[in-house]
CSV table of N, CA and C in Angstrom, one decimal:
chain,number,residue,atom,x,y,z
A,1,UNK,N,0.8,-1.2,0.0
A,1,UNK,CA,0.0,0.0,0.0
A,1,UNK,C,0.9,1.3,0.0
A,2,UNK,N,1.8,1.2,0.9
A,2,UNK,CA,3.0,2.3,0.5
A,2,UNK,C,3.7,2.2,-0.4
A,3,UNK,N,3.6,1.5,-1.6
A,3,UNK,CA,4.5,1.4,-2.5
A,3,UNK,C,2.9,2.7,-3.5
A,4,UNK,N,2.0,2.1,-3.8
A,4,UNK,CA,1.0,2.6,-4.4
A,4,UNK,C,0.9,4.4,-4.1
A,5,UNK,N,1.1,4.4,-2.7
A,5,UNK,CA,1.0,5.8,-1.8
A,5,UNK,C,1.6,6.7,-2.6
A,6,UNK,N,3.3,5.9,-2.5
A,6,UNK,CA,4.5,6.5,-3.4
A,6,UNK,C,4.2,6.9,-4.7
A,7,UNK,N,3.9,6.2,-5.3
A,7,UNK,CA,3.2,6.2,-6.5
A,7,UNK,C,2.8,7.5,-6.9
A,8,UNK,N,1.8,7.4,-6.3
A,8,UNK,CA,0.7,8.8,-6.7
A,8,UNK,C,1.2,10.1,-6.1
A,9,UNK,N,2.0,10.0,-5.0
A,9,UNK,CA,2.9,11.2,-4.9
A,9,UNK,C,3.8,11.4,-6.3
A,10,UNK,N,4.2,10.7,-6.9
A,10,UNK,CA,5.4,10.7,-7.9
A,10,UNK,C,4.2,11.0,-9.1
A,11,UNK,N,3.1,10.9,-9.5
A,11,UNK,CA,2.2,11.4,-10.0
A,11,UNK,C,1.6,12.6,-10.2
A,12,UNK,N,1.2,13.0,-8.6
A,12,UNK,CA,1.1,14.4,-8.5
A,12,UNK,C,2.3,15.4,-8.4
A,13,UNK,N,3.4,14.7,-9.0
A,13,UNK,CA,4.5,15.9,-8.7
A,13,UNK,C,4.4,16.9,-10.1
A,14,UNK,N,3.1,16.4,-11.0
A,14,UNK,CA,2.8,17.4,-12.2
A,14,UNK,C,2.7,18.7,-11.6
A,15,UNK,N,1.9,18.6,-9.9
A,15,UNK,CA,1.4,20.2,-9.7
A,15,UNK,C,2.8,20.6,-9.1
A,16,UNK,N,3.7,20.2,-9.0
A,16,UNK,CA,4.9,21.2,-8.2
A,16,UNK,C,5.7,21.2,-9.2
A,17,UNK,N,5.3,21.0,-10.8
A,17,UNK,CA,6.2,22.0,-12.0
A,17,UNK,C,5.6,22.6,-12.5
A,18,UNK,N,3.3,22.5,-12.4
A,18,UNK,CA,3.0,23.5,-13.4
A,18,UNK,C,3.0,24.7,-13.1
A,19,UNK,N,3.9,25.5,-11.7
A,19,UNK,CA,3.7,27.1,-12.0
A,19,UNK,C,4.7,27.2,-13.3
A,20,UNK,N,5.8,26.3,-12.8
A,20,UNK,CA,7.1,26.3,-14.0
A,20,UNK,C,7.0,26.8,-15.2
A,21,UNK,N,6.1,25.5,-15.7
A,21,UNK,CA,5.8,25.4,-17.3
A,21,UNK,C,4.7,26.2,-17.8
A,22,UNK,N,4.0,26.6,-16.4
A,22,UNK,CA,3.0,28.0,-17.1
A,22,UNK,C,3.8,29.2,-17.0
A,23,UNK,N,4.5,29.8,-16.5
A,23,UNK,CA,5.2,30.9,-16.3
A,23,UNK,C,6.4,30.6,-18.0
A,24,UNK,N,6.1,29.9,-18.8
A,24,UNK,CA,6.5,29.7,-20.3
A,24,UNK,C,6.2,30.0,-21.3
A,25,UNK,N,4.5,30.3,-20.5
A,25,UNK,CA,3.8,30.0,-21.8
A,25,UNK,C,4.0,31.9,-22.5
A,26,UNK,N,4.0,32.6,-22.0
A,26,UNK,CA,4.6,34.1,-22.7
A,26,UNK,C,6.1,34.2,-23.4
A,27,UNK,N,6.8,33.5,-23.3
A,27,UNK,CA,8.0,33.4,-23.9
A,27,UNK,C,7.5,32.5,-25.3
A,28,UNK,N,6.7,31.8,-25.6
A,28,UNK,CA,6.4,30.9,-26.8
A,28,UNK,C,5.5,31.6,-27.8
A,29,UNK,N,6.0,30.9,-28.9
A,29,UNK,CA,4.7,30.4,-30.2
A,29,UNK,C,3.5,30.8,-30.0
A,30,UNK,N,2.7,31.0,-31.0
A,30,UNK,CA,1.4,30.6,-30.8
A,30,UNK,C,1.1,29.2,-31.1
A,31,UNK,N,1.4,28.2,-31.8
A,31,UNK,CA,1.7,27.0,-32.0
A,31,UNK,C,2.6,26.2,-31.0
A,32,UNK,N,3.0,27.0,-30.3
A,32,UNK,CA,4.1,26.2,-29.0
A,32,UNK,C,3.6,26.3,-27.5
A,33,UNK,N,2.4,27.4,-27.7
A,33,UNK,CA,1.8,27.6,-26.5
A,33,UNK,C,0.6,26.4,-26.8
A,34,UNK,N,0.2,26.4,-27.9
A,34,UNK,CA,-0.9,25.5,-28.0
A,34,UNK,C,-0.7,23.9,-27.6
A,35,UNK,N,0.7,23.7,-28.0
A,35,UNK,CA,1.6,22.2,-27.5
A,35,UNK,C,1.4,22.3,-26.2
A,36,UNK,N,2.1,23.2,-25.8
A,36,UNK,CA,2.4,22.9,-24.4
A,36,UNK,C,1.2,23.3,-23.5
A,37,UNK,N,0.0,23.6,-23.5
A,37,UNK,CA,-1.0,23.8,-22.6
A,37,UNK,C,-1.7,22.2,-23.4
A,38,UNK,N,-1.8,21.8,-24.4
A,38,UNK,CA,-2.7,20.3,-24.3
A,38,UNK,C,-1.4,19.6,-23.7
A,39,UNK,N,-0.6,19.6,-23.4
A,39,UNK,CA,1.0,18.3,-22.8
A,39,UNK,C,0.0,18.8,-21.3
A,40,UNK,N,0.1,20.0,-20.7
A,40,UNK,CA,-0.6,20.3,-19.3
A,40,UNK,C,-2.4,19.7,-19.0
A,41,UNK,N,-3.1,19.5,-20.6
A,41,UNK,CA,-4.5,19.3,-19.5
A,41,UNK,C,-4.4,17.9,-19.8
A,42,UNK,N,-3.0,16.9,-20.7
A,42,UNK,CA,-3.4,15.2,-20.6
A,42,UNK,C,-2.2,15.1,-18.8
A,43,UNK,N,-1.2,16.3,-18.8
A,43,UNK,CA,-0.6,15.8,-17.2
A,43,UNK,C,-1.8,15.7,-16.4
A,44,UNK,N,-2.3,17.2,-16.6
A,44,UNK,CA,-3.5,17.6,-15.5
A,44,UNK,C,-4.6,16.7,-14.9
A,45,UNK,N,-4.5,15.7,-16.4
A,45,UNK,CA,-5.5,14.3,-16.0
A,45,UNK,C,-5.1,13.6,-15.2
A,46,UNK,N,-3.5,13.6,-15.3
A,46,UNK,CA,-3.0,12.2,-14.9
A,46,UNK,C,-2.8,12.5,-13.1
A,47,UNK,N,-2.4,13.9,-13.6
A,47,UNK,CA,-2.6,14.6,-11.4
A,47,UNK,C,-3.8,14.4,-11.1
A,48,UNK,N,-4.8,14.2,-11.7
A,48,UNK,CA,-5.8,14.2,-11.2
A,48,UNK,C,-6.3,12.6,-10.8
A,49,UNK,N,-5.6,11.8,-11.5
A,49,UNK,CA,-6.4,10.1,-11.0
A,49,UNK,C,-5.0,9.8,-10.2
A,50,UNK,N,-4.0,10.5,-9.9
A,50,UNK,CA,-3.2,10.5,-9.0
A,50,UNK,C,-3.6,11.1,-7.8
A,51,UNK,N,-4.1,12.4,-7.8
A,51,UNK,CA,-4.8,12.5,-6.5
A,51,UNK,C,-5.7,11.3,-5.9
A,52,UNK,N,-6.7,10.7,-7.0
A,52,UNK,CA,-7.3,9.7,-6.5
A,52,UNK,C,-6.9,8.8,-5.6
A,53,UNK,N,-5.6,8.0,-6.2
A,53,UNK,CA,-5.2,7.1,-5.7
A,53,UNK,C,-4.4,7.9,-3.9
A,54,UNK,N,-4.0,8.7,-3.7
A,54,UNK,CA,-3.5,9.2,-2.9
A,54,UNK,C,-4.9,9.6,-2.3
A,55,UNK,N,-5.6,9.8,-2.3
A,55,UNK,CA,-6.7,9.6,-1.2
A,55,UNK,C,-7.2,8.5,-0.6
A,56,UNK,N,-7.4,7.3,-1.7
A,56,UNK,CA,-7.1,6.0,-1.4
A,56,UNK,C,-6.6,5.6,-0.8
A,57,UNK,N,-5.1,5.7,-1.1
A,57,UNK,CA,-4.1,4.5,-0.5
A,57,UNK,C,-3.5,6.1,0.8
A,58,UNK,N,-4.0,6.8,1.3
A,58,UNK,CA,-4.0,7.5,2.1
A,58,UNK,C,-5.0,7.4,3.5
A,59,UNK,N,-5.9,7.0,3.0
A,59,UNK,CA,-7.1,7.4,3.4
A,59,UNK,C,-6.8,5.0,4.4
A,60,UNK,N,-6.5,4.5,3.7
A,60,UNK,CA,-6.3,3.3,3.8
A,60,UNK,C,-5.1,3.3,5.6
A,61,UNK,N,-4.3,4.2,4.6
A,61,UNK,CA,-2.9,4.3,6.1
A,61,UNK,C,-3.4,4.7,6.9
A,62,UNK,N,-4.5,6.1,6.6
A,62,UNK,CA,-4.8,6.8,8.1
A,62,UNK,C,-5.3,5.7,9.0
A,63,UNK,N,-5.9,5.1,8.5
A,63,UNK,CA,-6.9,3.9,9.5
A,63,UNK,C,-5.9,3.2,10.3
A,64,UNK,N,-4.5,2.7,9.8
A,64,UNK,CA,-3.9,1.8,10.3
A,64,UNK,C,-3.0,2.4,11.6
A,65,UNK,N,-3.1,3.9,11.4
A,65,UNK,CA,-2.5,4.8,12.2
A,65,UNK,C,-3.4,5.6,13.3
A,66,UNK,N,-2.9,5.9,14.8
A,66,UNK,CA,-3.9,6.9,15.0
A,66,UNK,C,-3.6,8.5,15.1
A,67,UNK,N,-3.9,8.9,14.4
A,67,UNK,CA,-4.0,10.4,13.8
A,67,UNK,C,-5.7,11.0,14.1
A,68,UNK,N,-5.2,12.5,14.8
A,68,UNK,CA,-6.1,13.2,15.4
A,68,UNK,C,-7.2,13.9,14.4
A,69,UNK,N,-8.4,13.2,14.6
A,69,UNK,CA,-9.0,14.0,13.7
A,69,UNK,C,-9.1,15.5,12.9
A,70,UNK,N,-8.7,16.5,13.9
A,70,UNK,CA,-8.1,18.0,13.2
A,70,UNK,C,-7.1,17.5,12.0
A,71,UNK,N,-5.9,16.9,12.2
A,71,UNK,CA,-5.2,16.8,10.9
A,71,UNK,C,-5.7,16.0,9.9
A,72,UNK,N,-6.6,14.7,10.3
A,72,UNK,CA,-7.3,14.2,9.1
A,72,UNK,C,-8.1,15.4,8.0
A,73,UNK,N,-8.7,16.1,9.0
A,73,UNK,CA,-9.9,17.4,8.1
A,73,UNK,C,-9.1,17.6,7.6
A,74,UNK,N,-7.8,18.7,8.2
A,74,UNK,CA,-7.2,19.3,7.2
A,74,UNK,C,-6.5,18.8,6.1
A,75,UNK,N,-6.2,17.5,6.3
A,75,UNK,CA,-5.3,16.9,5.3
A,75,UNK,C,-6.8,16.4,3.7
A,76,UNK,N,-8.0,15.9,4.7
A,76,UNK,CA,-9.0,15.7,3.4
A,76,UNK,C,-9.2,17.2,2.7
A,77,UNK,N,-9.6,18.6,3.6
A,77,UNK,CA,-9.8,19.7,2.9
A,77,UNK,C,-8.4,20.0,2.0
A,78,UNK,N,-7.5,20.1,2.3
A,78,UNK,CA,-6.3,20.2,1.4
A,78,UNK,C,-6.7,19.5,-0.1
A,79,UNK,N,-6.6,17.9,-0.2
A,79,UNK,CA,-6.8,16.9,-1.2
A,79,UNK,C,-7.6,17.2,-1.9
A,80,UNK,N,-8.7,18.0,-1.4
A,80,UNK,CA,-10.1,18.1,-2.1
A,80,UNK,C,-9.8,19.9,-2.7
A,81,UNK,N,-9.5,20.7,-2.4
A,81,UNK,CA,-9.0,22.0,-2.9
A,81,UNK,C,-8.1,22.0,-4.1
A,82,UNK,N,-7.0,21.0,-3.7
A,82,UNK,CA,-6.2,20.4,-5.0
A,82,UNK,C,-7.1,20.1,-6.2
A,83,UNK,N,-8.0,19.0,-5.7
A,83,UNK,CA,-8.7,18.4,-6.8
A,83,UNK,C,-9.6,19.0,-7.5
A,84,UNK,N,-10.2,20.4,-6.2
A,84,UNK,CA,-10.7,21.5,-7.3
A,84,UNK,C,-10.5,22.4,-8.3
A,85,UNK,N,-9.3,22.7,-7.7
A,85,UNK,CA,-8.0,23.7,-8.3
A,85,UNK,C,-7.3,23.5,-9.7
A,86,UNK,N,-7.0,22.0,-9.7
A,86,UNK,CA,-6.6,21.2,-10.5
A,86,UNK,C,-7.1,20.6,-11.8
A,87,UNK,N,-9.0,20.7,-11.5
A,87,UNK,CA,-10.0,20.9,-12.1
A,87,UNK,C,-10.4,22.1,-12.8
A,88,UNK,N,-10.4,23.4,-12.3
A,88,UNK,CA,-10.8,24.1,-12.9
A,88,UNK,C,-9.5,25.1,-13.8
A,89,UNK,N,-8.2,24.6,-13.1
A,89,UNK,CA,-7.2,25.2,-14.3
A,89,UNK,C,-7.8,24.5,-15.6
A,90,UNK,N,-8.2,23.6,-15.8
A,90,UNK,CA,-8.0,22.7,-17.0
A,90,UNK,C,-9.0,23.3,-18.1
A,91,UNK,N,-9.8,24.7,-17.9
A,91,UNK,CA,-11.1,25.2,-18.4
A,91,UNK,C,-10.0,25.8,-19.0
A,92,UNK,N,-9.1,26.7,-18.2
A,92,UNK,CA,-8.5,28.1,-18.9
A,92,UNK,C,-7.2,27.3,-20.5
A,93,UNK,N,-7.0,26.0,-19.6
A,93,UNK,CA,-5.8,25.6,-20.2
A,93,UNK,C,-6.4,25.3,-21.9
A,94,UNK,N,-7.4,24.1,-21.6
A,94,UNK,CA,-8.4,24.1,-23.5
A,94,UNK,C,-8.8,25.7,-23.9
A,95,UNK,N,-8.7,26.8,-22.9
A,95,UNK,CA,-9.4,28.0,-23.7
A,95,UNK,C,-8.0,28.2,-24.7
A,96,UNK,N,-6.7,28.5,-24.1
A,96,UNK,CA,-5.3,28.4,-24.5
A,96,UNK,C,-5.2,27.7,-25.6
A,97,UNK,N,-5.4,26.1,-26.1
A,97,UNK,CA,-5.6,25.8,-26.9
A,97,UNK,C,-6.4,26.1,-27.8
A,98,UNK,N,-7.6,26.1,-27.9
A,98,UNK,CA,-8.8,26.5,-28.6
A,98,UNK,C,-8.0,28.0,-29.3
A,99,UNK,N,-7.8,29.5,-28.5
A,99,UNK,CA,-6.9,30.4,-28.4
A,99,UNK,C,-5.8,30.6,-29.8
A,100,UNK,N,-4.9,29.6,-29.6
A,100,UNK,CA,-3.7,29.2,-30.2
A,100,UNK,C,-4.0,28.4,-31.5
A,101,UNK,N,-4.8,28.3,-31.8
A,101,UNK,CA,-5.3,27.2,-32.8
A,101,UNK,C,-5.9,28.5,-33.5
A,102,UNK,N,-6.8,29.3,-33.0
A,102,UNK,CA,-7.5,30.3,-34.1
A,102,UNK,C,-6.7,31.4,-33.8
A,103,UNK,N,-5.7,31.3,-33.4
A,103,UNK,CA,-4.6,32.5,-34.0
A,103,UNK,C,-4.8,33.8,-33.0
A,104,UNK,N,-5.7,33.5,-31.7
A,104,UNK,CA,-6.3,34.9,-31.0
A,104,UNK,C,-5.7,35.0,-29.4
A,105,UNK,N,-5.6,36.0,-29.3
A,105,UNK,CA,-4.5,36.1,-27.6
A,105,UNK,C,-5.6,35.3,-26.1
A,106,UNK,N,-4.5,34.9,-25.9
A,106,UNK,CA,-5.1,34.0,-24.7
A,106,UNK,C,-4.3,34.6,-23.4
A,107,UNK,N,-3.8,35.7,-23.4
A,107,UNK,CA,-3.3,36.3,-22.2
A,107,UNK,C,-3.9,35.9,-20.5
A,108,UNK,N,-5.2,36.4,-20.8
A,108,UNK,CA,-6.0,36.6,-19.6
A,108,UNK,C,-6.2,35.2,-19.0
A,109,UNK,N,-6.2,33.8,-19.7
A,109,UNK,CA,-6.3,32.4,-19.6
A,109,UNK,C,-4.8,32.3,-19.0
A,110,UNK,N,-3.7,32.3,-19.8
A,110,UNK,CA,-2.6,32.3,-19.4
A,110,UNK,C,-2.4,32.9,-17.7
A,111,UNK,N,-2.7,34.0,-17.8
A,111,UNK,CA,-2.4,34.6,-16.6
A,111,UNK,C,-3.1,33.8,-15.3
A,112,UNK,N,-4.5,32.9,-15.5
A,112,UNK,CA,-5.0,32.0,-14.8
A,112,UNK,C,-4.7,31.3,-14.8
A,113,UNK,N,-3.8,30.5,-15.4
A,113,UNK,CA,-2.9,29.1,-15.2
A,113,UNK,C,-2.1,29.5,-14.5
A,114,UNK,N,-1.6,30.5,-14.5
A,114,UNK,CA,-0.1,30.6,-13.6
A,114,UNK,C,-0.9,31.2,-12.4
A,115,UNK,N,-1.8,31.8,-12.0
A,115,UNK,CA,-2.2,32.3,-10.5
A,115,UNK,C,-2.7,30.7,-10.0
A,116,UNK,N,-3.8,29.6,-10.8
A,116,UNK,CA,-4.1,28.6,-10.3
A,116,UNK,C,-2.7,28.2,-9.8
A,117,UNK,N,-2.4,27.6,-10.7
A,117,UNK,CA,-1.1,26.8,-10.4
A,117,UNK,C,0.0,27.3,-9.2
A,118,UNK,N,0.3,28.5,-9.2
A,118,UNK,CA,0.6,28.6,-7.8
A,118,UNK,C,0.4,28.2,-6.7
A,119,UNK,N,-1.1,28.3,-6.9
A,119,UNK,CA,-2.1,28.3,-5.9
A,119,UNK,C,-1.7,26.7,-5.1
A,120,UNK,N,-1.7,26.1,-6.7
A,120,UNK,CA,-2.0,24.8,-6.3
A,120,UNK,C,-0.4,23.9,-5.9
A,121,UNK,N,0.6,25.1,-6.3
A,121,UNK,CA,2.3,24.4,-5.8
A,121,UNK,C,1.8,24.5,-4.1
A,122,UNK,N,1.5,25.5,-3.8
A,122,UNK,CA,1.4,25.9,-2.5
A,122,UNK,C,0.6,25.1,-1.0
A,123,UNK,N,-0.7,24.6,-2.0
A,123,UNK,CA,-1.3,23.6,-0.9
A,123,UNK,C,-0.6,22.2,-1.2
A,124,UNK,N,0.3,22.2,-2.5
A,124,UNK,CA,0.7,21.2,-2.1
A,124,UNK,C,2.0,20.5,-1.5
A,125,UNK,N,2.2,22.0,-1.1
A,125,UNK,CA,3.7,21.9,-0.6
A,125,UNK,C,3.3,21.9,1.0
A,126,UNK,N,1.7,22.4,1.2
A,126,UNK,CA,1.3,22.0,2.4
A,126,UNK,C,1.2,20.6,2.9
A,127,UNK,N,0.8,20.3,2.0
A,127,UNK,CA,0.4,18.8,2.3
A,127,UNK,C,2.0,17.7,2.7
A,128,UNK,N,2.6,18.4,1.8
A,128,UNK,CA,3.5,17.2,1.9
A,128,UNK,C,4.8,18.2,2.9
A,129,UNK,N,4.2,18.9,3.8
A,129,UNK,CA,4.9,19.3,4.7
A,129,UNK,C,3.8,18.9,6.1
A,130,UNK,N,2.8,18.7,5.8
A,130,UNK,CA,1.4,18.0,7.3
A,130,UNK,C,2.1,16.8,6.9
A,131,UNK,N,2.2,15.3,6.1
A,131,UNK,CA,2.7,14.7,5.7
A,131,UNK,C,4.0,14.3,6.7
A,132,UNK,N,4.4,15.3,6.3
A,132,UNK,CA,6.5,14.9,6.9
A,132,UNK,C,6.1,15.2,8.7
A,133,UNK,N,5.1,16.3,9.0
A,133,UNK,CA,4.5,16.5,10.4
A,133,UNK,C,3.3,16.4,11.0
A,134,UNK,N,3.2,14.9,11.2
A,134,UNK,CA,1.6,15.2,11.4
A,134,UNK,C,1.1,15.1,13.1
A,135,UNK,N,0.2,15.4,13.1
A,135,UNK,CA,-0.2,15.8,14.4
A,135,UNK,C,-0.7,14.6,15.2
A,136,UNK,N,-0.2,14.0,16.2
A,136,UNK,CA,-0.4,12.6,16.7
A,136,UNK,C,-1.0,12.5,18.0
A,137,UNK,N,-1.9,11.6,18.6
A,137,UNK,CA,-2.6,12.0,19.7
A,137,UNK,C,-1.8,11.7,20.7
């Protein structure tokens, strides 16, 4: 089960590069922004059935462990803001493409990938700092 855990952490490590590779997308193409935002909403997928499994095979450890309910909430609200966050970059990311394809500025989209995506380095740099400290009864 910790091998699986591992897993989907090494999965979701898409959100602790996409501020990276959005903060690119103004230096490129209109044809190279269009690549590189569909390469981000098939990762975006894959962070996202990675989060799954890391709820799962998280949600499986908590049980074997006893951990105080306050850090469970916070650790499921975290998981679930990810998966929101993570969710709704992926509207601006196809507008980018769509954008790029008909030749027309996608700035304002762009500029929302990179504020989501911060957003989303940040709770998940929370998580896997509750993770390394978690709160024990």
């Amino acid at each position: 089960m910790i091998f699986l855990h591992i897993v989907g952490a090494v999965g979701m490590g898409i959100y602790a590069i996409l501020p990276f590779l959005a903060k690119r997308f103004r230096q490129l193409s209109t044809p190279a922004q269009e690549g590189l935002a569909s390469g981000l909403v098939s990762a975006g997928r894959i962070g996202q059935y990675a989060l799954i499994l890391q709820l799962l095979t998280g949600g499986y450890l908590m049980s074997q462990n006893d951990y105080t309910v306050p850090w469970m909430i916070v650790i499921v609200v975290l998981f679930v803001a990810i998966g929101a966050l993570s969710g709704i970059v992926q509207a601006p990311l196809k507008r980018i493409v769509a954008a790029a394809a008909g030749g027309q500025d996608a700035s304002g989209n762009v500029s929302r990938v990179q504020t989501l995506s911060a957003i989303i380095l940040i709770l998940f740099l929370v998580i896997l700092w509750l993770m390394k400290n978690p709160w024990y009864q």
